[in-house]
PDB file of C-alpha atoms in Angstrom:
ATOM      1  CA  MET A1283      98.700 141.385 170.371  1.00  0.00           C
ATOM      2  CA  SER A1284     100.219 140.113 173.650  1.00  0.00           C
ATOM      3  CA  LEU A1285     102.270 136.910 173.818  1.00  0.00           C
ATOM      4  CA  LEU A1286      99.755 135.398 176.261  1.00  0.00           C
ATOM      5  CA  LEU A1287      96.851 136.063 173.915  1.00  0.00           C
ATOM      6  CA  VAL A1288      98.784 134.592 170.992  1.00  0.00           C
ATOM      7  CA  PHE A1289      99.609 131.438 172.975  1.00  0.00           C
ATOM      8  CA  ILE A1290      95.967 131.042 174.038  1.00  0.00           C
ATOM      9  CA  GLY A1291      95.089 131.255 170.352  1.00  0.00           C
ATOM     10  CA  TYR A1292      97.539 128.448 169.579  1.00  0.00           C
ATOM     11  CA  LEU A1293      96.008 126.331 172.336  1.00  0.00           C
ATOM     12  CA  ALA A1294      92.571 126.913 170.816  1.00  0.00           C
ATOM     13  CA  LEU A1295      93.933 125.965 167.389  1.00  0.00           C
ATOM     14  CA  GLY A1296      95.415 122.770 168.820  1.00  0.00           C
ATOM     15  CA  ALA A1297      92.108 121.919 170.474  1.00  0.00           C
ATOM     16  CA  VAL A1298      90.177 122.378 167.224  1.00  0.00           C
ATOM     17  CA  ALA A1299      92.765 120.502 165.145  1.00  0.00           C
ATOM     18  CA  GLY A1300      92.924 117.611 167.595  1.00  0.00           C
ATOM     19  CA  THR A1301      89.148 117.321 167.844  1.00  0.00           C
ATOM     20  CA  LEU A1302      88.685 117.382 164.063  1.00  0.00           C
ATOM     21  CA  ALA A1303      91.520 114.881 163.550  1.00  0.00           C
ATOM     22  CA  GLY A1304      89.925 112.467 166.006  1.00  0.00           C
ATOM     23  CA  LEU A1305      86.431 113.148 164.665  1.00  0.00           C
ATOM     24  CA  PHE A1306      87.224 112.602 160.994  1.00  0.00           C
ATOM     25  CA  GLY A1307      90.092 110.130 161.307  1.00  0.00           C
ATOM     26  CA  VAL A1308      92.686 112.144 159.377  1.00  0.00           C
ATOM     27  CA  GLY A1309      96.127 113.444 160.217  1.00  0.00           C
ATOM     28  CA  GLY A1310      96.234 116.892 161.744  1.00  0.00           C
ATOM     29  CA  GLY A1311      98.371 118.397 158.959  1.00  0.00           C
ATOM     30  CA  LEU A1312      95.413 118.927 156.630  1.00  0.00           C
ATOM     31  CA  ILE A1313      93.839 121.015 159.387  1.00  0.00           C
ATOM     32  CA  ILE A1314      96.873 122.573 161.075  1.00  0.00           C
ATOM     33  CA  VAL A1315      98.507 124.020 157.936  1.00  0.00           C
ATOM     34  CA  PRO A1316      95.538 126.158 156.779  1.00  0.00           C
ATOM     35  CA  ALA A1317      94.731 127.155 160.354  1.00  0.00           C
ATOM     36  CA  LEU A1318      98.319 128.292 160.927  1.00  0.00           C
ATOM     37  CA  VAL A1319      98.305 130.268 157.688  1.00  0.00           C
ATOM     38  CA  PHE A1320      95.219 132.088 158.966  1.00  0.00           C
ATOM     39  CA  ALA A1321      96.693 132.588 162.455  1.00  0.00           C
ATOM     40  CA  PHE A1322     100.033 133.870 161.144  1.00  0.00           C
ATOM     41  CA  GLY A1323      98.178 136.285 158.888  1.00  0.00           C
ATOM     42  CA  LEU A1324      96.336 137.733 161.887  1.00  0.00           C
ATOM     43  CA  GLN A1325      99.689 138.230 163.637  1.00  0.00           C
ATOM     44  CA  GLY A1326     101.059 140.170 160.710  1.00  0.00           C
ATOM     45  CA  VAL A1327     103.616 137.563 159.606  1.00  0.00           C
ATOM     46  CA  PRO A1328     104.836 138.510 156.095  1.00  0.00           C
ATOM     47  CA  ALA A1329     103.034 136.577 153.377  1.00  0.00           C
ATOM     48  CA  GLU A1330     106.352 135.573 151.819  1.00  0.00           C
ATOM     49  CA  VAL A1331     107.112 133.175 154.692  1.00  0.00           C
ATOM     50  CA  THR A1332     103.645 132.338 156.033  1.00  0.00           C
ATOM     51  CA  MET A1333     103.080 129.148 154.032  1.00  0.00           C
ATOM     52  CA  HIS A1334     106.569 127.746 154.630  1.00  0.00           C
ATOM     53  CA  LEU A1335     106.345 128.547 158.343  1.00  0.00           C
ATOM     54  CA  ALA A1336     102.955 126.791 158.564  1.00  0.00           C
ATOM     55  CA  VAL A1337     104.177 123.635 156.794  1.00  0.00           C
ATOM     56  CA  GLY A1338     107.391 123.439 158.855  1.00  0.00           C
ATOM     57  CA  THR A1339     105.518 123.947 162.116  1.00  0.00           C
ATOM     58  CA  SER A1340     102.919 121.350 161.158  1.00  0.00           C
ATOM     59  CA  LEU A1341     105.669 118.767 160.560  1.00  0.00           C
ATOM     60  CA  ALA A1342     107.198 119.598 163.949  1.00  0.00           C
ATOM     61  CA  THR A1343     103.883 118.953 165.709  1.00  0.00           C
ATOM     62  CA  ILE A1344     103.599 115.585 163.954  1.00  0.00           C
ATOM     63  CA  VAL A1345     106.948 114.517 165.444  1.00  0.00           C
ATOM     64  CA  VAL A1346     105.349 114.665 168.895  1.00  0.00           C
ATOM     65  CA  THR A1347     101.788 113.564 168.190  1.00  0.00           C
ATOM     66  CA  GLY A1348     102.895 110.891 165.706  1.00  0.00           C
ATOM     67  CA  ALA A1349     105.334 109.384 168.183  1.00  0.00           C
ATOM     68  CA  SER A1350     102.491 108.827 170.651  1.00  0.00           C
ATOM     69  CA  SER A1351     100.401 107.123 167.983  1.00  0.00           C
ATOM     70  CA  ALA A1352     103.289 104.991 166.699  1.00  0.00           C
ATOM     71  CA  TRP A1353     104.165 103.826 170.215  1.00  0.00           C
ATOM     72  CA  GLY A1354     100.593 102.676 170.744  1.00  0.00           C
ATOM     73  CA  HIS A1355     100.638 100.709 167.490  1.00  0.00           C
ATOM     74  CA  TYR A1356     104.049  99.231 168.346  1.00  0.00           C
ATOM     75  CA  ARG A1357     102.759  97.942 171.680  1.00  0.00           C
ATOM     76  CA  ARG A1358      99.905  96.235 169.854  1.00  0.00           C
ATOM     77  CA  GLY A1359     102.240  94.619 167.323  1.00  0.00           C
ATOM     78  CA  SER A1360     100.659  96.369 164.335  1.00  0.00           C
ATOM     79  CA  ILE A1361     103.883  97.703 162.768  1.00  0.00           C
ATOM     80  CA  HIS A1362     105.375  95.645 159.932  1.00  0.00           C
ATOM     81  CA  ARG A1363     109.059  96.021 160.793  1.00  0.00           C
ATOM     82  CA  GLN A1364     110.467  94.735 157.494  1.00  0.00           C
ATOM     83  CA  TRP A1365     108.316  97.015 155.361  1.00  0.00           C
ATOM     84  CA  PHE A1366     109.087  99.984 157.603  1.00  0.00           C
ATOM     85  CA  LEU A1367     112.840  99.393 157.208  1.00  0.00           C
ATOM     86  CA  SER A1368     112.440  98.977 153.433  1.00  0.00           C
ATOM     87  CA  LEU A1369     110.541 102.268 153.187  1.00  0.00           C
ATOM     88  CA  LEU A1370     112.844 104.162 155.547  1.00  0.00           C
ATOM     89  CA  PRO A1371     115.685 105.213 153.153  1.00  0.00           C
ATOM     90  CA  GLY A1372     113.161 106.598 150.686  1.00  0.00           C
ATOM     91  CA  LEU A1373     111.180 108.313 153.433  1.00  0.00           C
ATOM     92  CA  LEU A1374     114.271 110.151 154.694  1.00  0.00           C
ATOM     93  CA  LEU A1375     115.544 111.220 151.272  1.00  0.00           C
ATOM     94  CA  GLY A1376     112.052 112.087 150.086  1.00  0.00           C
ATOM     95  CA  ALA A1377     111.315 114.219 153.142  1.00  0.00           C
ATOM     96  CA  VAL A1378     114.493 116.271 152.676  1.00  0.00           C
ATOM     97  CA  ALA A1379     113.877 116.593 148.915  1.00  0.00           C
ATOM     98  CA  GLY A1380     110.271 117.653 149.515  1.00  0.00           C
ATOM     99  CA  VAL A1381     111.400 120.488 151.782  1.00  0.00           C
ATOM    100  CA  PHE A1382     113.944 121.689 149.199  1.00  0.00           C
ATOM    101  CA  VAL A1383     111.167 121.719 146.599  1.00  0.00           C
ATOM    102  CA  ALA A1384     108.971 123.731 148.979  1.00  0.00           C
ATOM    103  CA  ASP A1385     111.827 126.145 149.679  1.00  0.00           C
ATOM    104  CA  GLY A1386     112.257 126.725 145.950  1.00  0.00           C
ATOM    105  CA  LEU A1387     108.579 127.648 145.524  1.00  0.00           C
ATOM    106  CA  SER A1388     107.032 130.998 146.276  1.00  0.00           C
ATOM    107  CA  ALA A1389     104.471 131.136 149.077  1.00  0.00           C
ATOM    108  CA  GLY A1390     101.725 131.579 146.484  1.00  0.00           C
ATOM    109  CA  SER A1391     102.782 128.571 144.420  1.00  0.00           C
ATOM    110  CA  LEU A1392     103.137 126.361 147.480  1.00  0.00           C
ATOM    111  CA  GLY A1393      99.727 127.489 148.707  1.00  0.00           C
ATOM    112  CA  THR A1394      98.131 126.722 145.341  1.00  0.00           C
ATOM    113  CA  LEU A1395      99.647 123.224 145.264  1.00  0.00           C
ATOM    114  CA  PHE A1396      98.446 122.635 148.816  1.00  0.00           C
ATOM    115  CA  GLY A1397      94.955 123.759 147.828  1.00  0.00           C
ATOM    116  CA  ILE A1398      94.856 121.343 144.878  1.00  0.00           C
ATOM    117  CA  PHE A1399      96.037 118.507 147.120  1.00  0.00           C
ATOM    118  CA  VAL A1400      93.331 119.287 149.697  1.00  0.00           C
ATOM    119  CA  LEU A1401      90.666 119.385 146.967  1.00  0.00           C
ATOM    120  CA  VAL A1402      91.740 115.915 145.798  1.00  0.00           C
ATOM    121  CA  MET A1403      91.446 114.668 149.382  1.00  0.00           C
ATOM    122  CA  ALA A1404      87.982 116.251 149.626  1.00  0.00           C
ATOM    123  CA  VAL A1405      86.788 114.423 146.508  1.00  0.00           C
ATOM    124  CA  ARG A1406      88.198 111.113 147.760  1.00  0.00           C
ATOM    125  CA  MET A1407      86.448 111.539 151.091  1.00  0.00           C
ATOM    126  CA  ALA A1408      83.133 112.591 149.517  1.00  0.00           C
ATOM    127  CA  LEU A1409      83.203 109.526 147.246  1.00  0.00           C
ATOM    128  CA  SER A1410      84.319 107.317 150.146  1.00  0.00           C
ATOM    129  CA  ARG A1411      87.336 106.085 148.207  1.00  0.00           C
ATOM    130  CA  GLY A1412      89.128 103.927 150.746  1.00  0.00           C
ATOM    131  CA  PRO A1413      92.356 102.005 150.175  1.00  0.00           C
ATOM    132  CA  ARG A1414      91.971  99.033 147.836  1.00  0.00           C
ATOM    133  CA  PRO A1415      93.281  95.739 149.183  1.00  0.00           C
ATOM    134  CA  GLY A1416      95.848  93.895 147.105  1.00  0.00           C
ATOM    135  CA  SER A1417      98.553  91.258 147.303  1.00  0.00           C
ATOM    136  CA  MET A1418     101.636  92.835 145.704  1.00  0.00           C
ATOM    137  CA  ALA A1419     105.018  91.755 147.028  1.00  0.00           C
ATOM    138  CA  PRO A1420     107.374  94.594 146.029  1.00  0.00           C
ATOM    139  CA  GLY A1421     111.117  94.281 146.540  1.00  0.00           C
ATOM    140  CA  ARG A1422     113.267  96.604 148.617  1.00  0.00           C
ATOM    141  CA  ALA A1423     114.042  98.884 145.669  1.00  0.00           C
ATOM    142  CA  VAL A1424     110.356  99.410 144.875  1.00  0.00           C
ATOM    143  CA  MET A1425     109.560  99.991 148.544  1.00  0.00           C
ATOM    144  CA  ALA A1426     112.387 102.531 148.813  1.00  0.00           C
ATOM    145  CA  ALA A1427     111.080 104.344 145.713  1.00  0.00           C
ATOM    146  CA  ALA A1428     107.562 104.361 147.167  1.00  0.00           C
ATOM    147  CA  GLY A1429     109.015 105.736 150.402  1.00  0.00           C
ATOM    148  CA  GLY A1430     110.626 108.544 148.427  1.00  0.00           C
ATOM    149  CA  VAL A1431     107.293 109.572 146.919  1.00  0.00           C
ATOM    150  CA  ILE A1432     105.474 109.300 150.253  1.00  0.00           C
ATOM    151  CA  GLY A1433     108.156 111.246 152.102  1.00  0.00           C
ATOM    152  CA  GLY A1434     108.457 113.933 149.441  1.00  0.00           C
ATOM    153  CA  VAL A1435     104.748 114.693 149.107  1.00  0.00           C
ATOM    154  CA  SER A1436     104.177 114.527 152.875  1.00  0.00           C
ATOM    155  CA  ALA A1437     107.020 116.927 153.679  1.00  0.00           C
ATOM    156  CA  LEU A1438     106.012 119.271 150.865  1.00  0.00           C
ATOM    157  CA  PHE A1439     102.523 119.709 152.313  1.00  0.00           C
ATOM    158  CA  GLY A1440     103.239 119.272 156.036  1.00  0.00           C
ATOM    159  CA  ILE A1441     101.219 116.080 156.520  1.00  0.00           C
ATOM    160  CA  GLY A1442     102.114 112.885 158.347  1.00  0.00           C
ATOM    161  CA  GLY A1443     102.251 110.420 155.471  1.00  0.00           C
ATOM    162  CA  GLY A1444      99.212 108.279 156.218  1.00  0.00           C
ATOM    163  CA  THR A1445      97.295 109.752 153.276  1.00  0.00           C
ATOM    164  CA  LEU A1446      99.671 107.991 150.877  1.00  0.00           C
ATOM    165  CA  CYS A1447     101.264 105.296 153.020  1.00  0.00           C
ATOM    166  CA  VAL A1448      98.084 103.501 154.106  1.00  0.00           C
ATOM    167  CA  PRO A1449      96.777 102.949 150.525  1.00  0.00           C
ATOM    168  CA  TRP A1450     100.232 101.769 149.390  1.00  0.00           C
ATOM    169  CA  LEU A1451     100.674  99.257 152.201  1.00  0.00           C
ATOM    170  CA  THR A1452      97.116  98.018 151.740  1.00  0.00           C
ATOM    171  CA  ARG A1453      97.847  97.368 148.059  1.00  0.00           C
ATOM    172  CA  CYS A1454     100.949  95.464 149.208  1.00  0.00           C
ATOM    173  CA  GLY A1455      98.710  93.080 151.147  1.00  0.00           C
ATOM    174  CA  ALA A1456      98.826  94.508 154.665  1.00  0.00           C
ATOM    175  CA  PRO A1457      95.647  94.304 156.770  1.00  0.00           C
ATOM    176  CA  LEU A1458      94.223  97.759 157.435  1.00  0.00           C
ATOM    177  CA  THR A1459      95.293  97.780 161.102  1.00  0.00           C
ATOM    178  CA  GLN A1460      98.873  96.887 160.123  1.00  0.00           C
ATOM    179  CA  ALA A1461      98.870  99.455 157.303  1.00  0.00           C
ATOM    180  CA  VAL A1462      97.738 102.170 159.710  1.00  0.00           C
ATOM    181  CA  GLY A1463     100.263 101.124 162.361  1.00  0.00           C
ATOM    182  CA  THR A1464     103.195 100.993 159.925  1.00  0.00           C
ATOM    183  CA  SER A1465     102.089 104.303 158.440  1.00  0.00           C
ATOM    184  CA  ALA A1466     102.146 105.878 161.902  1.00  0.00           C
ATOM    185  CA  ALA A1467     105.740 104.718 162.323  1.00  0.00           C
ATOM    186  CA  CYS A1468     106.645 106.073 158.873  1.00  0.00           C
ATOM    187  CA  GLY A1469     105.290 109.489 159.820  1.00  0.00           C
ATOM    188  CA  ILE A1470     107.974 110.027 162.463  1.00  0.00           C
ATOM    189  CA  PRO A1471     111.067 110.106 160.210  1.00  0.00           C
ATOM    190  CA  ILE A1472     109.161 112.134 157.611  1.00  0.00           C
ATOM    191  CA  ALA A1473     108.165 114.747 160.180  1.00  0.00           C
ATOM    192  CA  LEU A1474     111.515 114.738 161.997  1.00  0.00           C
ATOM    193  CA  PHE A1475     113.725 115.141 158.929  1.00  0.00           C
ATOM    194  CA  GLY A1476     111.229 117.441 157.231  1.00  0.00           C
ATOM    195  CA  ALA A1477     110.934 119.788 160.213  1.00  0.00           C
ATOM    196  CA  ALA A1478     114.712 119.793 160.771  1.00  0.00           C
ATOM    197  CA  THR A1479     115.324 120.674 157.114  1.00  0.00           C
ATOM    198  CA  PHE A1480     112.729 123.458 157.263  1.00  0.00           C
ATOM    199  CA  MET A1481     114.539 124.861 160.315  1.00  0.00           C
ATOM    200  CA  VAL A1482     117.906 124.818 158.534  1.00  0.00           C
ATOM    201  CA  LEU A1483     116.655 126.345 155.274  1.00  0.00           C
ATOM    202  CA  GLY A1484     114.743 129.086 157.052  1.00  0.00           C
ATOM    203  CA  TRP A1485     117.459 129.933 159.578  1.00  0.00           C
ATOM    204  CA  GLY A1486     118.327 133.613 159.635  1.00  0.00           C
ATOM    205  CA  ASN A1487     115.436 134.689 157.401  1.00  0.00           C
ATOM    206  CA  ALA A1488     114.841 138.325 158.285  1.00  0.00           C
ATOM    207  CA  LEU A1489     111.097 138.087 157.614  1.00  0.00           C
ATOM    208  CA  LEU A1490     110.459 135.476 160.316  1.00  0.00           C
ATOM    209  CA  PRO A1491     108.654 136.617 163.481  1.00  0.00           C
ATOM    210  CA  PRO A1492     109.977 136.301 167.059  1.00  0.00           C
ATOM    211  CA  GLY A1493     109.703 132.745 168.376  1.00  0.00           C
ATOM    212  CA  ALA A1494     110.567 131.136 165.040  1.00  0.00           C
ATOM    213  CA  ALA A1495     113.626 128.908 164.585  1.00  0.00           C
ATOM    214  CA  GLY A1496     113.896 128.722 160.839  1.00  0.00           C
ATOM    215  CA  PHE A1497     110.503 127.727 159.448  1.00  0.00           C
ATOM    216  CA  VAL A1498     109.269 126.298 162.760  1.00  0.00           C
ATOM    217  CA  MET A1499     107.254 128.505 165.128  1.00  0.00           C
ATOM    218  CA  TRP A1500     107.939 127.230 168.656  1.00  0.00           C
ATOM    219  CA  PRO A1501     105.024 128.899 170.517  1.00  0.00           C
ATOM    220  CA  ALA A1502     102.612 127.449 167.945  1.00  0.00           C
ATOM    221  CA  LEU A1503     104.253 124.029 168.227  1.00  0.00           C
ATOM    222  CA  LEU A1504     103.928 124.003 172.015  1.00  0.00           C
ATOM    223  CA  GLY A1505     100.334 125.236 172.090  1.00  0.00           C
ATOM    224  CA  ILE A1506      99.134 122.829 169.408  1.00  0.00           C
ATOM    225  CA  VAL A1507     100.806 119.789 170.974  1.00  0.00           C
ATOM    226  CA  LEU A1508      99.505 120.561 174.466  1.00  0.00           C
ATOM    227  CA  ALA A1509      95.896 120.877 173.311  1.00  0.00           C
ATOM    228  CA  SER A1510      95.610 118.545 170.330  1.00  0.00           C
ATOM    229  CA  VAL A1511      96.488 115.258 172.046  1.00  0.00           C
ATOM    230  CA  PRO A1512      93.716 115.296 174.701  1.00  0.00           C
ATOM    231  CA  CYS A1513      91.204 116.856 172.306  1.00  0.00           C
ATOM    232  CA  ALA A1514      91.800 114.085 169.759  1.00  0.00           C
ATOM    233  CA  ARG A1515      90.224 111.729 172.284  1.00  0.00           C
ATOM    234  CA  LEU A1516      87.184 114.010 172.402  1.00  0.00           C
ATOM    235  CA  GLY A1517      86.970 113.815 168.614  1.00  0.00           C
ATOM    236  CA  VAL A1518      87.075 110.013 168.718  1.00  0.00           C
ATOM    237  CA  TRP A1519      84.306 110.025 171.348  1.00  0.00           C
ATOM    238  CA  LEU A1520      82.145 112.258 169.121  1.00  0.00           C
ATOM    239  CA  ALA A1521      82.874 110.140 166.044  1.00  0.00           C
ATOM    240  CA  HIS A1522      81.257 107.135 167.691  1.00  0.00           C
ATOM    241  CA  ARG A1523      78.089 109.113 168.401  1.00  0.00           C
ATOM    242  CA  LEU A1524      77.460 110.850 165.074  1.00  0.00           C
ATOM    243  CA  PRO A1525      76.395 109.335 161.702  1.00  0.00           C
ATOM    244  CA  ALA A1526      79.460 108.273 159.683  1.00  0.00           C
ATOM    245  CA  ARG A1527      78.084 109.492 156.341  1.00  0.00           C
ATOM    246  CA  VAL A1528      77.230 112.919 157.740  1.00  0.00           C
ATOM    247  CA  LEU A1529      80.729 113.190 159.230  1.00  0.00           C
ATOM    248  CA  ARG A1530      82.415 112.204 155.972  1.00  0.00           C
ATOM    249  CA  LEU A1531      80.434 114.632 153.814  1.00  0.00           C
ATOM    250  CA  ALA A1532      80.816 117.456 156.349  1.00  0.00           C
ATOM    251  CA  PHE A1533      84.570 117.074 156.427  1.00  0.00           C
ATOM    252  CA  ALA A1534      84.740 116.778 152.637  1.00  0.00           C
ATOM    253  CA  ALA A1535      82.868 120.086 152.412  1.00  0.00           C
ATOM    254  CA  LEU A1536      85.272 121.649 154.926  1.00  0.00           C
ATOM    255  CA  LEU A1537      88.300 120.449 152.943  1.00  0.00           C
ATOM    256  CA  ALA A1538      86.757 121.663 149.700  1.00  0.00           C
ATOM    257  CA  GLY A1539      86.290 125.115 151.187  1.00  0.00           C
ATOM    258  CA  VAL A1540      89.875 125.200 152.436  1.00  0.00           C
ATOM    259  CA  GLY A1541      91.239 123.941 149.112  1.00  0.00           C
ATOM    260  CA  LEU A1542      89.313 126.502 147.069  1.00  0.00           C
ATOM    261  CA  THR A1543      90.500 129.278 149.381  1.00  0.00           C
ATOM    262  CA  PHE A1544      94.134 128.376 148.744  1.00  0.00           C
ATOM    263  CA  VAL A1545      93.675 127.876 145.001  1.00  0.00           C
ATOM    264  CA  LEU A1546      91.734 131.115 144.471  1.00  0.00           C
TER     265      LEU A1546
END
């Protein structure tokens, strides 16, 4: 398979991931990780490193795409600076710890855990379980601990953090727009430290294909970023023209299929 054909495939993957992310309102990691596992398999990447390479590359894409989102929220004043700073130490430590946990797992075990996580997300989406508003006022220690959990789980599975961060901040009393904006900001350090740690831990692995720097595949990163950002806008446009319930159930079914594939 030629390098040009492979890169075109990554562009197509980025276009699909971006469109689905905009269409269903979820972070791209839930889509990018399984798609990369499939793409790497077609390229003949050894199964022993496929899952780790997909998660590391997904985190690297979130550094770029998440920064664009966070900047937009910052300009609109929807980032709670104090809560972000309180979460930050935990996010950083959790992200690094999550990658070490992933590195200690076999590709099969990591894939099974990812599949279970995706199935849980599918059930939540099918039941329309949104974040529950609350009025907690946690101290810095509790926020740092929450950041550790959010960072660890997000880095382990290659997602941006919004899946866990938005419900937590909503329970803390943040309006949904502020929870989403602060979550977008939290995704940057998770993705940055997570991707960097995946690169370090995978450096020199003899099973990695050409174009990989540790557990980050640069051609895939470039292709996905180039195509996903503009296509996310297409997904948002479609989301406003299709029935919300149909969209939610369709995506839940898609996630369920992906989760079962990884588990089985």
